mmCIF file of C-alpha atoms in Angstrom:
data_model
loop_
_atom_site.group_PDB
_atom_site.id
_atom_site.type_symbol
_atom_site.label_atom_id
_atom_site.label_comp_id
_atom_site.label_asym_id
_atom_site.label_seq_id
_atom_site.Cartn_x
_atom_site.Cartn_y
_atom_site.Cartn_z
ATOM 1 C CA MET A 307 -116.375 146.864 90.455
ATOM 2 C CA THR A 308 -112.884 145.584 89.742
ATOM 3 C CA ARG A 309 -110.433 147.373 92.014
ATOM 4 C CA VAL A 310 -106.717 147.822 91.469
ATOM 5 C CA VAL A 311 -106.052 145.996 94.739
ATOM 6 C CA ASP A 312 -108.038 143.021 93.443
ATOM 7 C CA ARG A 313 -105.365 142.641 90.750
ATOM 8 C CA LEU A 314 -102.578 142.447 93.341
ATOM 9 C CA GLN A 315 -102.491 138.796 94.292
ATOM 10 C CA PRO A 316 -100.397 137.165 97.027
ATOM 11 C CA GLY A 317 -97.523 135.071 95.744
ATOM 12 C CA ARG A 318 -96.915 136.901 92.484
ATOM 13 C CA THR A 319 -95.691 140.199 91.119
ATOM 14 C CA VAL A 320 -97.764 141.942 88.453
ATOM 15 C CA PHE A 321 -97.054 145.070 86.447
ATOM 16 C CA SER A 322 -98.947 148.206 85.506
ATOM 17 C CA VAL A 323 -98.322 151.098 83.128
ATOM 18 C CA GLU A 324 -98.709 154.849 83.359
ATOM 19 C CA PHE A 325 -99.696 156.994 80.364
ATOM 20 C CA PHE A 326 -100.253 160.726 79.964
ATOM 21 C CA PRO A 327 -103.190 162.137 77.967
ATOM 22 C CA PRO A 328 -102.336 163.164 74.392
ATOM 23 C CA ARG A 329 -102.287 166.839 73.436
ATOM 24 C CA GLY A 330 -103.146 166.394 69.763
ATOM 25 C CA ASP A 331 -103.767 163.939 66.949
ATOM 26 C CA ALA A 332 -100.110 162.930 66.563
ATOM 27 C CA GLU A 333 -99.730 162.192 70.272
ATOM 28 C CA GLU A 334 -103.065 160.363 70.204
ATOM 29 C CA GLN A 335 -101.728 157.964 67.584
ATOM 30 C CA ILE A 336 -98.516 157.402 69.570
ATOM 31 C CA LEU A 337 -100.456 156.708 72.768
ATOM 32 C CA TRP A 338 -102.829 154.228 71.171
ATOM 33 C CA LYS A 339 -100.004 152.427 69.436
ATOM 34 C CA ALA A 340 -98.451 151.907 72.885
ATOM 35 C CA VAL A 341 -101.779 150.865 74.381
ATOM 36 C CA ARG A 342 -102.345 148.218 71.710
ATOM 37 C CA GLU A 343 -98.791 146.887 71.990
ATOM 38 C CA LEU A 344 -98.976 146.581 75.792
ATOM 39 C CA GLU A 345 -102.512 145.215 76.033
ATOM 40 C CA PRO A 346 -101.540 141.621 75.065
ATOM 41 C CA LEU A 347 -99.156 141.521 78.029
ATOM 42 C CA ASN A 348 -102.156 141.867 80.349
ATOM 43 C CA PRO A 349 -101.052 144.612 82.738
ATOM 44 C CA ALA A 350 -102.868 144.547 86.064
ATOM 45 C CA TYR A 351 -104.058 148.110 85.427
ATOM 46 C CA VAL A 352 -103.066 151.247 83.535
ATOM 47 C CA SER A 353 -103.188 154.817 84.786
ATOM 48 C CA VAL A 354 -103.591 158.174 83.053
ATOM 49 C CA THR A 355 -102.093 161.328 84.540
ATOM 50 C CA TYR A 356 -103.828 164.645 85.215
ATOM 51 C CA GLY A 357 -102.192 167.950 84.262
ATOM 52 C CA ALA A 358 -101.296 170.675 86.717
ATOM 53 C CA GLY A 359 -104.298 172.794 87.560
ATOM 54 C CA GLY A 360 -106.554 170.409 85.688
ATOM 55 C CA SER A 361 -104.946 171.437 82.395
ATOM 56 C CA SER A 362 -105.533 167.979 80.929
ATOM 57 C CA ARG A 363 -108.716 167.174 82.844
ATOM 58 C CA ASP A 364 -110.961 166.578 79.845
ATOM 59 C CA ARG A 365 -108.237 164.668 77.991
ATOM 60 C CA THR A 366 -107.698 162.465 81.037
ATOM 61 C CA ILE A 367 -111.407 161.686 81.249
ATOM 62 C CA ARG A 368 -111.637 160.932 77.521
ATOM 63 C CA THR A 369 -108.533 158.744 77.561
ATOM 64 C CA VAL A 370 -109.468 156.591 80.548
ATOM 65 C CA GLY A 371 -113.003 156.305 79.207
ATOM 66 C CA ARG A 372 -111.764 155.074 75.850
ATOM 67 C CA ILE A 373 -109.451 152.565 77.537
ATOM 68 C CA ALA A 374 -112.413 151.310 79.556
ATOM 69 C CA ARG A 375 -114.613 150.958 76.456
ATOM 70 C CA GLU A 376 -112.169 149.743 73.823
ATOM 71 C CA THR A 377 -109.622 147.587 75.636
ATOM 72 C CA THR A 378 -109.499 144.724 78.098
ATOM 73 C CA MET A 379 -107.360 146.745 80.513
ATOM 74 C CA LEU A 380 -108.417 148.202 83.863
ATOM 75 C CA PRO A 381 -107.963 152.003 83.805
ATOM 76 C CA MET A 382 -107.215 154.269 86.749
ATOM 77 C CA ALA A 383 -107.470 158.057 86.529
ATOM 78 C CA HIS A 384 -105.157 160.433 88.337
ATOM 79 C CA LEU A 385 -106.852 163.363 90.076
ATOM 80 C CA THR A 386 -105.187 166.414 91.636
ATOM 81 C CA GLY A 387 -106.580 169.181 93.782
ATOM 82 C CA VAL A 388 -104.609 172.016 92.161
ATOM 83 C CA ASP A 389 -106.772 175.086 91.435
ATOM 84 C CA HIS A 390 -110.005 173.136 91.938
ATOM 85 C CA SER A 391 -112.817 173.788 94.390
ATOM 86 C CA LYS A 392 -114.305 170.801 96.162
ATOM 87 C CA ASP A 393 -117.423 171.151 94.016
ATOM 88 C CA GLU A 394 -115.285 171.046 90.856
ATOM 89 C CA LEU A 395 -113.488 167.960 92.145
ATOM 90 C CA ARG A 396 -116.800 166.229 92.821
ATOM 91 C CA HIS A 397 -117.865 167.078 89.263
ATOM 92 C CA VAL A 398 -114.678 165.503 87.865
ATOM 93 C CA VAL A 399 -115.229 162.384 89.957
ATOM 94 C CA GLY A 400 -118.787 162.206 88.636
ATOM 95 C CA SER A 401 -117.550 162.549 85.062
ATOM 96 C CA LEU A 402 -115.116 159.699 85.642
ATOM 97 C CA ALA A 403 -117.901 157.559 87.077
ATOM 98 C CA ASP A 404 -119.991 158.278 83.970
ATOM 99 C CA GLU A 405 -117.106 156.823 81.918
ATOM 100 C CA GLY A 406 -117.117 153.689 84.050
ATOM 101 C CA ILE A 407 -113.977 154.633 86.003
ATOM 102 C CA ARG A 408 -113.961 153.515 89.628
ATOM 103 C CA ASN A 409 -110.224 153.557 90.362
ATOM 104 C CA ILE A 410 -108.639 156.939 91.142
ATOM 105 C CA LEU A 411 -105.130 157.979 92.190
ATOM 106 C CA ALA A 412 -105.686 160.976 94.472
ATOM 107 C CA ILE A 413 -102.768 163.435 94.477
ATOM 108 C CA ARG A 414 -102.663 166.922 95.943
ATOM 109 C CA GLY A 415 -100.495 168.075 93.055
ATOM 110 C CA ASP A 416 -97.752 170.666 92.618
ATOM 111 C CA PRO A 417 -98.080 174.423 92.083
ATOM 112 C CA PRO A 418 -98.501 175.082 88.346
ATOM 113 C CA GLY A 419 -95.245 175.964 86.633
ATOM 114 C CA ASP A 420 -93.008 175.401 89.664
ATOM 115 C CA PRO A 421 -93.108 172.125 91.609
ATOM 116 C CA MET A 422 -90.990 173.775 94.319
ATOM 117 C CA GLY A 423 -93.184 176.860 94.554
ATOM 118 C CA GLU A 424 -95.432 177.777 97.429
ATOM 119 C CA TRP A 425 -98.614 175.720 97.631
ATOM 120 C CA ILE A 426 -101.607 178.075 97.528
ATOM 121 C CA PRO A 427 -104.856 176.162 98.002
ATOM 122 C CA HIS A 428 -108.024 177.078 96.171
ATOM 123 C CA PRO A 429 -110.162 179.083 98.625
ATOM 124 C CA HIS A 430 -112.831 176.378 98.406
ATOM 125 C CA GLY A 431 -110.499 173.471 97.730
ATOM 126 C CA ILE A 432 -108.318 171.032 99.602
ATOM 127 C CA LEU A 433 -105.091 171.611 101.503
ATOM 128 C CA TYR A 434 -103.763 168.057 101.814
ATOM 129 C CA ALA A 435 -104.146 164.839 99.834
ATOM 130 C CA ASP A 436 -105.927 163.053 102.669
ATOM 131 C CA GLU A 437 -108.814 165.494 102.158
ATOM 132 C CA LEU A 438 -108.952 164.512 98.496
ATOM 133 C CA VAL A 439 -109.040 160.828 99.435
ATOM 134 C CA ARG A 440 -112.018 161.474 101.717
ATOM 135 C CA LEU A 441 -113.743 163.566 99.033
ATOM 136 C CA VAL A 442 -113.441 160.803 96.427
ATOM 137 C CA ARG A 443 -114.643 158.225 98.923
ATOM 138 C CA SER A 444 -117.665 160.388 99.747
ATOM 139 C CA CYS A 445 -118.682 160.413 96.068
ATOM 140 C CA GLY A 446 -119.468 156.696 95.882
ATOM 141 C CA ASP A 447 -117.919 153.282 95.496
ATOM 142 C CA PHE A 448 -114.376 154.100 94.389
ATOM 143 C CA SER A 449 -111.027 152.447 94.969
ATOM 144 C CA VAL A 450 -108.465 155.124 95.819
ATOM 145 C CA GLY A 451 -104.691 155.094 95.614
ATOM 146 C CA VAL A 452 -102.198 157.723 96.741
ATOM 147 C CA ALA A 453 -98.633 158.747 95.935
ATOM 148 C CA ALA A 454 -95.622 157.801 98.052
ATOM 149 C CA PHE A 455 -92.141 159.308 97.977
ATOM 150 C CA PRO A 456 -89.138 157.052 98.713
ATOM 151 C CA HIS A 457 -86.877 160.114 98.588
ATOM 152 C CA MET A 458 -89.453 162.283 100.397
ATOM 153 C CA HIS A 459 -91.565 164.923 98.720
ATOM 154 C CA PRO A 460 -89.321 167.720 97.368
ATOM 155 C CA ARG A 461 -90.743 170.168 99.935
ATOM 156 C CA SER A 462 -90.349 167.781 102.891
ATOM 157 C CA THR A 463 -87.452 168.063 105.321
ATOM 158 C CA ASP A 464 -88.113 165.209 107.750
ATOM 159 C CA VAL A 465 -88.495 161.579 106.700
ATOM 160 C CA GLU A 466 -90.640 160.635 109.699
ATOM 161 C CA ILE A 467 -93.052 163.520 109.176
ATOM 162 C CA GLU A 468 -93.227 162.639 105.481
ATOM 163 C CA THR A 469 -94.090 159.056 106.414
ATOM 164 C CA ASP A 470 -96.784 160.310 108.779
ATOM 165 C CA HIS A 471 -98.353 162.237 105.889
ATOM 166 C CA LEU A 472 -98.467 159.026 103.841
ATOM 167 C CA VAL A 473 -100.051 157.153 106.738
ATOM 168 C CA ASN A 474 -102.662 159.906 107.064
ATOM 169 C CA LYS A 475 -103.566 159.489 103.390
ATOM 170 C CA ILE A 476 -103.898 155.749 103.787
ATOM 171 C CA ARG A 477 -105.989 155.987 106.941
ATOM 172 C CA ALA A 478 -108.231 158.500 105.170
ATOM 173 C CA GLY A 479 -109.310 155.605 102.962
ATOM 174 C CA ALA A 480 -106.584 154.806 100.417
ATOM 175 C CA ASP A 481 -106.378 151.154 99.359
ATOM 176 C CA PHE A 482 -102.791 151.283 98.067
ATOM 177 C CA ALA A 483 -99.887 153.632 97.312
ATOM 178 C CA VAL A 484 -97.742 154.054 94.210
ATOM 179 C CA ALA A 485 -94.159 155.173 94.823
ATOM 180 C CA GLN A 486 -92.386 157.880 92.875
ATOM 181 C CA LEU A 487 -89.212 156.987 90.995
ATOM 182 C CA PHE A 488 -85.983 155.808 92.609
ATOM 183 C CA LEU A 489 -82.882 154.020 91.351
ATOM 184 C CA GLN A 490 -81.600 152.702 94.677
ATOM 185 C CA PRO A 491 -83.986 150.064 96.066
ATOM 186 C CA GLU A 492 -82.997 150.739 99.676
ATOM 187 C CA TYR A 493 -84.970 153.988 99.660
ATOM 188 C CA PHE A 494 -88.156 152.166 98.702
ATOM 189 C CA LEU A 495 -87.549 149.325 101.154
ATOM 190 C CA ARG A 496 -86.921 151.736 104.031
ATOM 191 C CA LEU A 497 -90.203 153.475 103.240
ATOM 192 C CA ARG A 498 -91.989 150.135 103.291
ATOM 193 C CA ASP A 499 -90.388 149.352 106.658
ATOM 194 C CA ARG A 500 -91.490 152.707 108.078
ATOM 195 C CA LEU A 501 -95.070 152.005 107.035
ATOM 196 C CA ALA A 502 -94.956 148.550 108.615
ATOM 197 C CA ALA A 503 -93.595 150.051 111.831
ATOM 198 C CA ARG A 504 -96.708 152.232 111.936
ATOM 199 C CA ASN A 505 -98.908 149.147 111.458
ATOM 200 C CA CYS A 506 -99.851 150.336 107.981
ATOM 201 C CA HIS A 507 -99.932 147.414 105.570
ATOM 202 C CA VAL A 508 -101.644 148.481 102.329
ATOM 203 C CA PRO A 509 -99.858 147.471 99.100
ATOM 204 C CA LEU A 510 -96.935 149.760 98.267
ATOM 205 C CA ILE A 511 -96.129 149.614 94.552
ATOM 206 C CA PRO A 512 -92.757 150.873 93.299
ATOM 207 C CA GLY A 513 -92.641 153.142 90.279
ATOM 208 C CA VAL A 514 -89.937 152.445 87.682
ATOM 209 C CA MET A 515 -88.986 154.022 84.361
ATOM 210 C CA PRO A 516 -86.948 152.253 81.676
ATOM 211 C CA ILE A 517 -83.861 154.344 80.928
ATOM 212 C CA THR A 518 -83.278 154.475 77.176
ATOM 213 C CA THR A 519 -81.615 157.854 76.472
ATOM 214 C CA PRO A 520 -79.761 160.592 78.380
ATOM 215 C CA LYS A 521 -82.905 162.712 78.063
ATOM 216 C CA VAL A 522 -84.988 160.037 79.798
ATOM 217 C CA LEU A 523 -82.342 159.758 82.510
ATOM 218 C CA SER A 524 -82.572 163.513 83.081
ATOM 219 C CA LYS A 525 -86.301 163.102 83.703
ATOM 220 C CA PHE A 526 -85.417 161.000 86.734
ATOM 221 C CA GLU A 527 -83.982 164.018 88.545
ATOM 222 C CA HIS A 528 -87.058 166.080 87.716
ATOM 223 C CA LEU A 529 -89.557 163.410 88.782
ATOM 224 C CA ALA A 530 -87.712 161.986 91.788
ATOM 225 C CA GLY A 531 -86.384 165.294 93.056
ATOM 226 C CA VAL A 532 -82.887 163.890 93.665
ATOM 227 C CA PRO A 533 -79.706 163.620 91.576
ATOM 228 C CA VAL A 534 -78.948 160.509 89.569
ATOM 229 C CA PRO A 535 -76.970 158.160 91.884
ATOM 230 C CA SER A 536 -73.245 158.213 91.242
ATOM 231 C CA GLU A 537 -73.123 154.468 90.619
ATOM 232 C CA VAL A 538 -75.709 154.873 87.848
ATOM 233 C CA SER A 539 -73.898 157.839 86.308
ATOM 234 C CA ALA A 540 -70.657 155.870 86.362
ATOM 235 C CA VAL A 541 -72.241 153.229 84.139
ATOM 236 C CA LEU A 542 -74.302 155.406 81.804
ATOM 237 C CA ASP A 543 -72.421 158.697 81.388
ATOM 238 C CA PRO A 544 -69.525 157.140 79.401
ATOM 239 C CA LEU A 545 -72.093 155.756 76.948
ATOM 240 C CA ALA A 546 -73.898 159.060 76.296
ATOM 241 C CA GLU A 547 -72.532 159.306 72.728
ATOM 242 C CA ASP A 548 -73.383 155.690 71.895
ATOM 243 C CA PRO A 549 -77.210 155.484 71.764
ATOM 244 C CA GLU A 550 -77.372 151.711 71.291
ATOM 245 C CA ALA A 551 -74.972 150.931 74.134
ATOM 246 C CA PHE A 552 -76.608 153.507 76.417
ATOM 247 C CA ARG A 553 -80.030 152.020 75.799
ATOM 248 C CA ALA A 554 -78.871 148.445 76.402
ATOM 249 C CA ALA A 555 -77.139 149.434 79.641
ATOM 250 C CA GLY A 556 -80.165 151.414 80.817
ATOM 251 C CA ILE A 557 -82.570 148.545 80.188
ATOM 252 C CA GLU A 558 -80.182 146.170 81.970
ATOM 253 C CA LEU A 559 -79.926 148.512 84.951
ATOM 254 C CA ILE A 560 -83.697 148.801 85.331
ATOM 255 C CA THR A 561 -84.141 145.055 84.856
ATOM 256 C CA ARG A 562 -81.695 144.411 87.734
ATOM 257 C CA LEU A 563 -83.517 146.989 89.901
ATOM 258 C CA CYS A 564 -86.834 145.255 89.234
ATOM 259 C CA GLU A 565 -85.352 141.839 89.972
ATOM 260 C CA ARG A 566 -84.225 143.099 93.375
ATOM 261 C CA LEU A 567 -87.699 144.479 94.079
ATOM 262 C CA ILE A 568 -89.357 141.226 93.027
ATOM 263 C CA SER A 569 -86.999 139.315 95.335
ATOM 264 C CA GLU A 570 -88.233 141.587 98.130
ATOM 265 C CA GLY A 571 -91.809 140.551 97.450
ATOM 266 C CA VAL A 572 -93.321 143.697 95.936
ATOM 267 C CA PRO A 573 -96.919 143.145 94.745
ATOM 268 C CA GLY A 574 -96.417 145.016 91.493
ATOM 269 C CA LEU A 575 -94.199 147.266 89.398
ATOM 270 C CA HIS A 576 -95.646 150.485 87.968
ATOM 271 C CA PHE A 577 -93.924 151.469 84.715
ATOM 272 C CA TYR A 578 -93.706 155.121 83.668
ATOM 273 C CA SER A 579 -93.977 154.462 79.936
ATOM 274 C CA LEU A 580 -93.736 158.003 78.505
ATOM 275 C CA ASN A 581 -96.431 156.745 76.107
ATOM 276 C CA ARG A 582 -94.052 154.302 74.443
ATOM 277 C CA ALA A 583 -94.307 150.519 74.609
ATOM 278 C CA LYS A 584 -90.973 149.099 73.427
ATOM 279 C CA ALA A 585 -88.805 149.642 76.518
ATOM 280 C CA THR A 586 -91.541 148.604 78.936
ATOM 281 C CA ARG A 587 -92.149 145.442 76.900
ATOM 282 C CA GLU A 588 -88.439 144.624 76.994
ATOM 283 C CA VAL A 589 -88.208 144.907 80.786
ATOM 284 C CA VAL A 590 -91.480 143.010 81.282
ATOM 285 C CA ASP A 591 -90.206 140.269 78.972
ATOM 286 C CA ASN A 592 -86.849 140.163 80.783
ATOM 287 C CA LEU A 593 -88.689 139.658 84.075
ATOM 288 C CA GLY A 594 -91.336 137.217 82.836
ATOM 289 C CA LEU A 595 -94.054 139.498 84.195
ATOM 290 C CA ALA A 596 -96.639 139.048 81.470
ATOM 291 C CA GLU A 597 -98.140 136.175 83.450
ATOM 292 C CA GLY A 598 -96.795 137.259 86.843
ATOM 293 C CA VAL A 599 -93.837 135.686 88.607
ATOM 294 C CA PRO A 600 -93.770 133.709 91.857
ATOM 295 C CA GLN A 601 -92.358 135.494 94.857
ATOM 296 C CA PRO A 602 -89.392 133.801 96.527
ATOM 297 C CA VAL A 603 -90.213 131.381 99.332
#
């Protein structure tokens, strides 16, 4: 089995890409256009998200299975515990295994319809993500990743307790963690330092999203759970009516963010692609990541 962590090599930074499963024929064509355009760049792995409450479960399984069969890329499936019993979760894991998928990102998930709503566990399901990590591990030979939150989970109120939750997920058997979005690298680096202080040294991979339009920028607040930093707004807001200038400035901003992260020795960069290839390709090209880049000595 090729594991995601096997693609994270000392002395270089690699990149990976996140897709979401298509909801119809038109979205299917868009997704596979992006897949084919990104495949030649040799991403370390690609991941496919899982809808709230399992709403895209079958599409996730089909998509990662097709990637495994028809491309040279290493696929990883997201899995959430929302509205699933443990038996249902084991069935999903088995279905993924049948498709040849052995890399899973285990996420508790958010309440359907309201990420800030009260978490109500399935009566026969899981309560915390560390339980999901253990469940996946109990199903066979899987490599498991978990989510990390540089800005804390939206329902968290204490950064140290939030870090403890991440450590619990890792010690339950996670091989690596993928960080949610941020635009200020200090938040990610402080999280990495907190993990190191707890003697927890699995790879921590930052998540980044190329900013190409005001609509994409607005997704940052939704996904990260924090406002857009004022220094970013100061650069991009005046360009909102100039699509070409806004896009160029957004790509430049994310390129500079990634350069800072590479200089700090991150093992990889995980790109939220929104099922489009062009912006991700531009940033990857700017960084020279198609073949990996040496970390600073």
